[in-house]
Coordinates of C-alpha atoms in Angstrom, one line a residue:
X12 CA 15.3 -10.4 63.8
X13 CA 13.1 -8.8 61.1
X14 CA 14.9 -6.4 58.9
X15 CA 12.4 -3.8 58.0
X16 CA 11.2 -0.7 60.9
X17 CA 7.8 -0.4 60.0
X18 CA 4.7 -2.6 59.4
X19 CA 6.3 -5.6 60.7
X20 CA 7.0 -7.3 64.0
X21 CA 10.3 -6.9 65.5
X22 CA 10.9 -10.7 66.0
X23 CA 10.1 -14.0 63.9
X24 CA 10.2 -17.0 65.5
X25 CA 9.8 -21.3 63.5
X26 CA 10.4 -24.3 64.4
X27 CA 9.8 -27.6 63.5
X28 CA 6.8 -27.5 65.6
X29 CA 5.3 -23.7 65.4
X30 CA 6.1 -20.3 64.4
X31 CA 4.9 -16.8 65.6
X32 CA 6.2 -13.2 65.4
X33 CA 6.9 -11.2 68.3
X34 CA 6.8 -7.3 69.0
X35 CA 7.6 -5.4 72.0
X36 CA 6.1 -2.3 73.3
X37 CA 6.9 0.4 76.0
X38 CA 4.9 3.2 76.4
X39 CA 5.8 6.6 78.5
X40 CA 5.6 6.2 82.4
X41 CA 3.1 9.4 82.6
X42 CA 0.7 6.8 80.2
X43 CA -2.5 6.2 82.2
X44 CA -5.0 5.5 79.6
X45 CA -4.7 2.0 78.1
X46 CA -5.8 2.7 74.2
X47 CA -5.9 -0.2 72.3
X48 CA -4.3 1.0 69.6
X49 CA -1.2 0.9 71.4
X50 CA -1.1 -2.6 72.5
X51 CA -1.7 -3.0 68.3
X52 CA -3.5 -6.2 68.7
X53 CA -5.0 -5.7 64.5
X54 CA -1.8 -5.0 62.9
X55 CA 0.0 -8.1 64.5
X56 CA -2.6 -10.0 63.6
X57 CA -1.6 -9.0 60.4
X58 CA 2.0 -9.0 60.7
X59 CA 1.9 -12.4 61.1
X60 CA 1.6 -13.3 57.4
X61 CA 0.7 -16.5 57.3
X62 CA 2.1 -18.1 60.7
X63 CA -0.7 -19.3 63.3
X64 CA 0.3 -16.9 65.7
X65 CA 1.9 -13.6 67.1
X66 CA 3.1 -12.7 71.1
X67 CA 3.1 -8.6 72.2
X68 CA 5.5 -8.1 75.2
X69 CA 4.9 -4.7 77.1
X70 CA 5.1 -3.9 80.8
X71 CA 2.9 -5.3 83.5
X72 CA 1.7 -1.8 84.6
X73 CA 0.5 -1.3 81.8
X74 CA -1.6 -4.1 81.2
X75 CA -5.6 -3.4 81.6
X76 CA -6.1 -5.2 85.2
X77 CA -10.3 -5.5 84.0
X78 CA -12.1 -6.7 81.2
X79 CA -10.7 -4.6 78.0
X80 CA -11.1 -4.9 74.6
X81 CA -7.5 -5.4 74.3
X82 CA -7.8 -9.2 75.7
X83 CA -10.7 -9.7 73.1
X84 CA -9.0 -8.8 70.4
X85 CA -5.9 -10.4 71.1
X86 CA -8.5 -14.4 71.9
X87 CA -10.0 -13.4 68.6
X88 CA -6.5 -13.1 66.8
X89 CA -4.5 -15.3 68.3
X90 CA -2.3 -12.7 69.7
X91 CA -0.8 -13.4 73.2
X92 CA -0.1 -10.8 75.3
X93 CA 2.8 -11.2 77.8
X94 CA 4.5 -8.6 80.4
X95 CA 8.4 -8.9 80.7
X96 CA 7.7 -10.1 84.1
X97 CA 6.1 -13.5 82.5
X98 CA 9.5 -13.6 79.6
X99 CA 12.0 -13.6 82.3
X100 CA 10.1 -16.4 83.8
X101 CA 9.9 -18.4 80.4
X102 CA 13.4 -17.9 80.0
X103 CA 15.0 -18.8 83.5
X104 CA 12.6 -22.0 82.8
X105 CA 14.3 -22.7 79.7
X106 CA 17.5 -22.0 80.8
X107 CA 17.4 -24.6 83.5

């Protein structure tokens, strides 16, 4: 885990093999507009200082279900963008 609150991603992850950083985001139920700037696809882009990639966890709901800017940004950036639906899969899979 990351020490500092702001500017930064809460997780960094390396290997052997790859490193990324990680953030996670919730957003208030009554939410209905998906604003990029939210989803902060630029500033994990550069919170990744240096490593090839970055990962934004954040609830399936609120995920655009359509074409979105959001998903562009995060191909051009190499940002993935998972819901905590998809984590608990990857980690049940690693657990086995």
């Amino acid at each position: 885990m990351l020490t500092e609150r702001a500017d930064a991603a809460d997780v960094e992850s390396f290997a052997k093999e790859y490193s990324f950083v990680a953030d996670a985001k919730v957003f208030r139920l009554s939410r209905t507009a998906k604003n990029q700037k939210d989803f902060k696809i630029q500033a994990m882009d550069f919170w990744k200082r240096g490593k090839p990639f970055a990962m934004v966890v954040c609830p399936l709901y609120q995920l655009p279900s359509r074409n979105s800017q959001i998903y562009q940004q995060a191909c051009m950036r190499n940002v993935c963008i998972l819901s905590y639906s998809h984590l608990a899969v990857l980690t049940r899979l690693a657990e086995t």
